[in-house]
PDB file of C-alpha atoms in Angstrom:
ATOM      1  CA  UNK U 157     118.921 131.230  83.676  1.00 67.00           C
ATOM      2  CA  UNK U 158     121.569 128.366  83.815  1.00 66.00           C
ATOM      3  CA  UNK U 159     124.129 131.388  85.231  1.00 77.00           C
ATOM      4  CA  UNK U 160     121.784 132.191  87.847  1.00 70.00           C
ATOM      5  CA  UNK U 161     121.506 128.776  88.880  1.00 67.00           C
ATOM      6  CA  UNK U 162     124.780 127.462  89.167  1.00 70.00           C
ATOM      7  CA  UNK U 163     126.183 130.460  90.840  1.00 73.00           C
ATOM      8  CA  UNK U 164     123.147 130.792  93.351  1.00 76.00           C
ATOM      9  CA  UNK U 165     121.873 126.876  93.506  1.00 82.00           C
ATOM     10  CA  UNK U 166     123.645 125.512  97.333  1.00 89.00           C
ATOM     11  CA  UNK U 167     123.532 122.349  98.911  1.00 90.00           C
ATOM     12  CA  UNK U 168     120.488 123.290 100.918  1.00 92.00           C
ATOM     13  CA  UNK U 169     118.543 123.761  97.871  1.00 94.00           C
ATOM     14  CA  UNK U 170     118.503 120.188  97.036  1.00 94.00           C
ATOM     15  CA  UNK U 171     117.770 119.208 100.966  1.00 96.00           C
ATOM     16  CA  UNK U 172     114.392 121.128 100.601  1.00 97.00           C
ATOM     17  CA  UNK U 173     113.611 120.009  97.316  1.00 96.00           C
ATOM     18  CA  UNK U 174     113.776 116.533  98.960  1.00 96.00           C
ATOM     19  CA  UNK U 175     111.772 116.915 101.766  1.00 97.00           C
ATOM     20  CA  UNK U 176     108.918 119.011  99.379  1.00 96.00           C
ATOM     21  CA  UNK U 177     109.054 116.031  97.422  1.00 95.00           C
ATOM     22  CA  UNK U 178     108.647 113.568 100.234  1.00 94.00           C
ATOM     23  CA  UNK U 179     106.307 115.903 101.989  1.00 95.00           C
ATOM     24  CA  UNK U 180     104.074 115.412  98.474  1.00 94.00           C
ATOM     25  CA  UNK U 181     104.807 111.813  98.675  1.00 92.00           C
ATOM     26  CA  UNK U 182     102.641 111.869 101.888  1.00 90.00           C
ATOM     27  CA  UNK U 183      99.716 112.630  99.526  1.00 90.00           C
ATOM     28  CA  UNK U 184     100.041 110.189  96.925  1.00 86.00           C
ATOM     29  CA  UNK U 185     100.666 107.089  99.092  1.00 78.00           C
ATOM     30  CA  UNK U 186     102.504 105.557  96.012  1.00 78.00           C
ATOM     31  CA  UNK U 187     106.385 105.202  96.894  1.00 81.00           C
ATOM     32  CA  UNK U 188     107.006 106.562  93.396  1.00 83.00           C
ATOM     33  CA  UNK U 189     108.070 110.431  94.655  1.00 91.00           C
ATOM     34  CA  UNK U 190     109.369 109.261  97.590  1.00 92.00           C
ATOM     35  CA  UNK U 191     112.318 107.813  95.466  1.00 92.00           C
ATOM     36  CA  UNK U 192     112.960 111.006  94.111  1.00 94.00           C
ATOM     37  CA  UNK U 193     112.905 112.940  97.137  1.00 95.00           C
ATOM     38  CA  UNK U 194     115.713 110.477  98.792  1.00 95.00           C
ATOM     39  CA  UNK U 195     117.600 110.795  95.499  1.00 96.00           C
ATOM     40  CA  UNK U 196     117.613 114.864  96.078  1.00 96.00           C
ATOM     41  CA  UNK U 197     118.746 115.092  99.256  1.00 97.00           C
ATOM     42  CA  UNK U 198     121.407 112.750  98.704  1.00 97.00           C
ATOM     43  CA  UNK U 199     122.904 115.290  96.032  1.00 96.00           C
ATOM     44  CA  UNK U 200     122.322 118.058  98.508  1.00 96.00           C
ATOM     45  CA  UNK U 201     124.225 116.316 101.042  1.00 96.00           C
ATOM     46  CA  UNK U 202     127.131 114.869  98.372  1.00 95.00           C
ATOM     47  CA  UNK U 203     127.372 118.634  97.670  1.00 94.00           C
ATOM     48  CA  UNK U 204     127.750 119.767 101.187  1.00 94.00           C
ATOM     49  CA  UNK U 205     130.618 117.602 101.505  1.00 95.00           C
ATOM     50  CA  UNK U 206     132.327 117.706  97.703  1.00 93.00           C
ATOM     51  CA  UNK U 207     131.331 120.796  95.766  1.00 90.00           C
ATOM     52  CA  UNK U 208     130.428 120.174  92.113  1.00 91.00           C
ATOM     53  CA  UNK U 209     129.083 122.017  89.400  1.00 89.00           C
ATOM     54  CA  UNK U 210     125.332 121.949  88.575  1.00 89.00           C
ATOM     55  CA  UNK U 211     125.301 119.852  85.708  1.00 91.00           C
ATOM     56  CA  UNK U 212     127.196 116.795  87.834  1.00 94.00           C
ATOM     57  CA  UNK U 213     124.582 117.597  90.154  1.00 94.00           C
ATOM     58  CA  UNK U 214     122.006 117.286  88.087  1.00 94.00           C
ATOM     59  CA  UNK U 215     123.252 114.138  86.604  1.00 97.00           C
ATOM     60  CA  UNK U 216     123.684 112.425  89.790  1.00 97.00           C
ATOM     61  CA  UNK U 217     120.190 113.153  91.101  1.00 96.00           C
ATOM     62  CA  UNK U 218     118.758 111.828  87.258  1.00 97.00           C
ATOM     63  CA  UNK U 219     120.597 108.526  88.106  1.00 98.00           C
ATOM     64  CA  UNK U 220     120.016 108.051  91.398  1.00 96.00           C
ATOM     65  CA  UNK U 221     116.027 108.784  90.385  1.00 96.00           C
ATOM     66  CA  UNK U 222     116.184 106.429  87.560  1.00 96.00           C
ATOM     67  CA  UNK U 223     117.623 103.392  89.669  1.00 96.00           C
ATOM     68  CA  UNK U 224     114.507 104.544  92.578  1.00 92.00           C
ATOM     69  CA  UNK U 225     112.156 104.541  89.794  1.00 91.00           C
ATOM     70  CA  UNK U 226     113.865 100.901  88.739  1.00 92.00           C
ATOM     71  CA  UNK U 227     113.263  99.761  92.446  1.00 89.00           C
ATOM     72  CA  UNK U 228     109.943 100.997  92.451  1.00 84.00           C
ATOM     73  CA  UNK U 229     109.339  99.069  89.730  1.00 86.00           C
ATOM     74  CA  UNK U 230     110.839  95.888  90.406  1.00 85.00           C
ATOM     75  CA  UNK U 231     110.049  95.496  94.188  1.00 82.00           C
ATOM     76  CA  UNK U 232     107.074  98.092  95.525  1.00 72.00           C
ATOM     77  CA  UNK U 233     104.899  98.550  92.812  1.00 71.00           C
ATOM     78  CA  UNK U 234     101.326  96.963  93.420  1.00 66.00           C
ATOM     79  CA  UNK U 235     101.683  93.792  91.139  1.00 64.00           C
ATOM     80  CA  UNK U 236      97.517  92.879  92.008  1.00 58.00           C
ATOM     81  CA  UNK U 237      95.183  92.035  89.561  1.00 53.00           C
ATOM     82  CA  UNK U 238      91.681  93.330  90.986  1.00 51.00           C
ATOM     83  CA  UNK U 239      89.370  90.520  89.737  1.00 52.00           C
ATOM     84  CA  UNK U 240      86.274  91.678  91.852  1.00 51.00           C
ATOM     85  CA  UNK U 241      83.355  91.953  89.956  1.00 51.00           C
ATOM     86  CA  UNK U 242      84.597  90.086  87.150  1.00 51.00           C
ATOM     87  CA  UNK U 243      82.993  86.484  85.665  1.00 50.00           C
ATOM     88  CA  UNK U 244      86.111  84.471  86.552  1.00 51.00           C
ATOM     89  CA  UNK U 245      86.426  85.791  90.308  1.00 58.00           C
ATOM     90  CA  UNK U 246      87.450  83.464  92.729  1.00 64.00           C
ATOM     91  CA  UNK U 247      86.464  80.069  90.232  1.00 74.00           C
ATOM     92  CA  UNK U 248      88.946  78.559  92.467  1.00 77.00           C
ATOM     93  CA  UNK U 249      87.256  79.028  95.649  1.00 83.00           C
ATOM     94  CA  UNK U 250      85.783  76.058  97.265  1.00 89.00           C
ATOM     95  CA  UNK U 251      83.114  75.295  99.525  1.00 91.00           C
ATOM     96  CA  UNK U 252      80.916  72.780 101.187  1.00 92.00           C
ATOM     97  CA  UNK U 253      77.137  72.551 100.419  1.00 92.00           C
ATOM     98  CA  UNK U 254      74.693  73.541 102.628  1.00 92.00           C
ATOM     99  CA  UNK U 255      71.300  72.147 101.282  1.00 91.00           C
ATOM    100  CA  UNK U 256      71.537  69.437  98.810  1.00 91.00           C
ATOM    101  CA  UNK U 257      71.539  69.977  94.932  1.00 90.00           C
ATOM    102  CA  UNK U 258      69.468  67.712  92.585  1.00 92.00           C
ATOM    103  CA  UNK U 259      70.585  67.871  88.972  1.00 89.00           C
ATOM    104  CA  UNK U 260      69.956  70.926  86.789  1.00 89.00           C
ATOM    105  CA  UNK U 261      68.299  71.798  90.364  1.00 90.00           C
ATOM    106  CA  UNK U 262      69.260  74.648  93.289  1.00 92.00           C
ATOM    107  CA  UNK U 263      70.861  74.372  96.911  1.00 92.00           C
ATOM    108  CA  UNK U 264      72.814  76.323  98.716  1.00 92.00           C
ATOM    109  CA  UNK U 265      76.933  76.157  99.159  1.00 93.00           C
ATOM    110  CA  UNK U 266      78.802  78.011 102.146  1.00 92.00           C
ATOM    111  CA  UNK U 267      82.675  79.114 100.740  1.00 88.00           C
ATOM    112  CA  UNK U 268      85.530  78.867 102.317  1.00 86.00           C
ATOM    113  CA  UNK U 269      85.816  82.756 101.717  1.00 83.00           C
ATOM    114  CA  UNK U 270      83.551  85.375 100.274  1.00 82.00           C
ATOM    115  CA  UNK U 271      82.830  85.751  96.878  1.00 81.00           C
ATOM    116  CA  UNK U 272      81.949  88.401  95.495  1.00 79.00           C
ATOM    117  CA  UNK U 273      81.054  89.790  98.798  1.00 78.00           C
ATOM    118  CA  UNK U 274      78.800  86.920 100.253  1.00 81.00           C
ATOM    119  CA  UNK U 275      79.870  82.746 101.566  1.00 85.00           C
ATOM    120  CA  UNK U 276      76.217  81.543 101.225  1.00 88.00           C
ATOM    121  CA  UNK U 277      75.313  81.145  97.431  1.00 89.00           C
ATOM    122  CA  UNK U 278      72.470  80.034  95.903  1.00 90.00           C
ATOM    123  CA  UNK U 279      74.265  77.213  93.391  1.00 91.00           C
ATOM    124  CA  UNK U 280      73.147  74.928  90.684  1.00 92.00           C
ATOM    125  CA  UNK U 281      74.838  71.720  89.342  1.00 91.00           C
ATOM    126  CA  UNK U 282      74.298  69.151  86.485  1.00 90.00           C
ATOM    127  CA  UNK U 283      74.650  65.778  89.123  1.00 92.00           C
ATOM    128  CA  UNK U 284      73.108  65.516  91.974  1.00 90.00           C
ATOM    129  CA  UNK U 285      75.491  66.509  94.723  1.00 89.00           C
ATOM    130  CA  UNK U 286      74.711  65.617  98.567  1.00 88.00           C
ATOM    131  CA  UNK U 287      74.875  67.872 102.073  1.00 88.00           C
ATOM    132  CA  UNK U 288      78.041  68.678 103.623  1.00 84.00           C
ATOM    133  CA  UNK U 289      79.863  67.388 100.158  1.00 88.00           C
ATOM    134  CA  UNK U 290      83.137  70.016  99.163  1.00 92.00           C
ATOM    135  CA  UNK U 291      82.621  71.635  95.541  1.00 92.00           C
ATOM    136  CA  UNK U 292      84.321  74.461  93.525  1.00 89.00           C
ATOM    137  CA  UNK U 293      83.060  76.879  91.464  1.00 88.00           C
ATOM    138  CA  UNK U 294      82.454  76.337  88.074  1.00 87.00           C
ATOM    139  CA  UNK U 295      81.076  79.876  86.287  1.00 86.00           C
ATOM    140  CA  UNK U 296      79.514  82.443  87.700  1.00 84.00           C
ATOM    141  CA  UNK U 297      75.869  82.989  86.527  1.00 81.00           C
ATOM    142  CA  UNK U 298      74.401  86.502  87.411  1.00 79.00           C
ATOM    143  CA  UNK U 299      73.137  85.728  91.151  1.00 82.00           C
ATOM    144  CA  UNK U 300      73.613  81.773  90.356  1.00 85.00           C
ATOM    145  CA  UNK U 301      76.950  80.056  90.757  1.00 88.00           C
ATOM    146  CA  UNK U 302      77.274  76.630  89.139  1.00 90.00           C
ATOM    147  CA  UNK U 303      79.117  73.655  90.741  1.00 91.00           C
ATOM    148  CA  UNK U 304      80.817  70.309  91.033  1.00 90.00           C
ATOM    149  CA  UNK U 305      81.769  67.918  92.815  1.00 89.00           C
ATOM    150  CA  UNK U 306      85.991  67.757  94.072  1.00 86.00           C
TER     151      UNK U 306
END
């Protein structure tokens, strides 16, 4: 099998092993494959210009798809931490209330940005805390969001 190969594998080879591999990258969206495909065609077109045998060919695509795969890691790989629909989401938000809170009582509070989906909360707090005052989350209570006072 590794005969047949290396006498019948040609530059070409590796040129539409590329593209297939970048024409599945299309499909996954991920930036991953696409690395690979890149690393192919540059062997097929390092063979076009300096013949080598098929294991130096092989060797050069494995590196050249390692350091992609290094790259993909370091720099395009999605580094976000999905925290929708968790307790802590967004505790840092802040926002200014709407209808006055008594203590241990309810109002409402408009966010600076939605959380988790919606700006206008029903909130609760332990102080009393006055219209058009800024406040920030505190813990997230079912369909109740406790604050305070910044």
């Amino acid at each position: 099998m590794l005969e047949f190969l290396t006498e019948n594998l040609l530059w070409w080879h590796w040129i539409i092993f590329g593209l297939s591999l970048i024409i599945l990258e299309i499909f996954t969206g991920t930036f991953f494959i696409l690395g690979l495909g890149v690393s192919a065609i540059i062997v097929g077109s390092l063979s076009y210009f300096y013949p080598v045998s098929l294991e130096i060919e092989l060797i050069i695509w494995m590196i050249l798809s390692l350091l992609s795969i290094a790259i993909w890691f370091k720099y395009l790989r999605d580094k976000r931490v999905e925290e929708s629909g968790q307790s802590n989401y967004s505790l840092k938000t802040k926002g200014t209330i709407e209808e006055p809170i008594p203590a241990y009582g309810r109002g409402k509070v408009r966010f600076d940005r939605p959380v988790l989906g919606n700006t206008i909360w029903h909130a609760t707090a332990k102080e009393n805390i006055n219209l058009t005052s800024r406040v920030k989350i505190v813990e997230i209570k079912g369909q109740l969001i406790e604050v305070k006072e910044i």
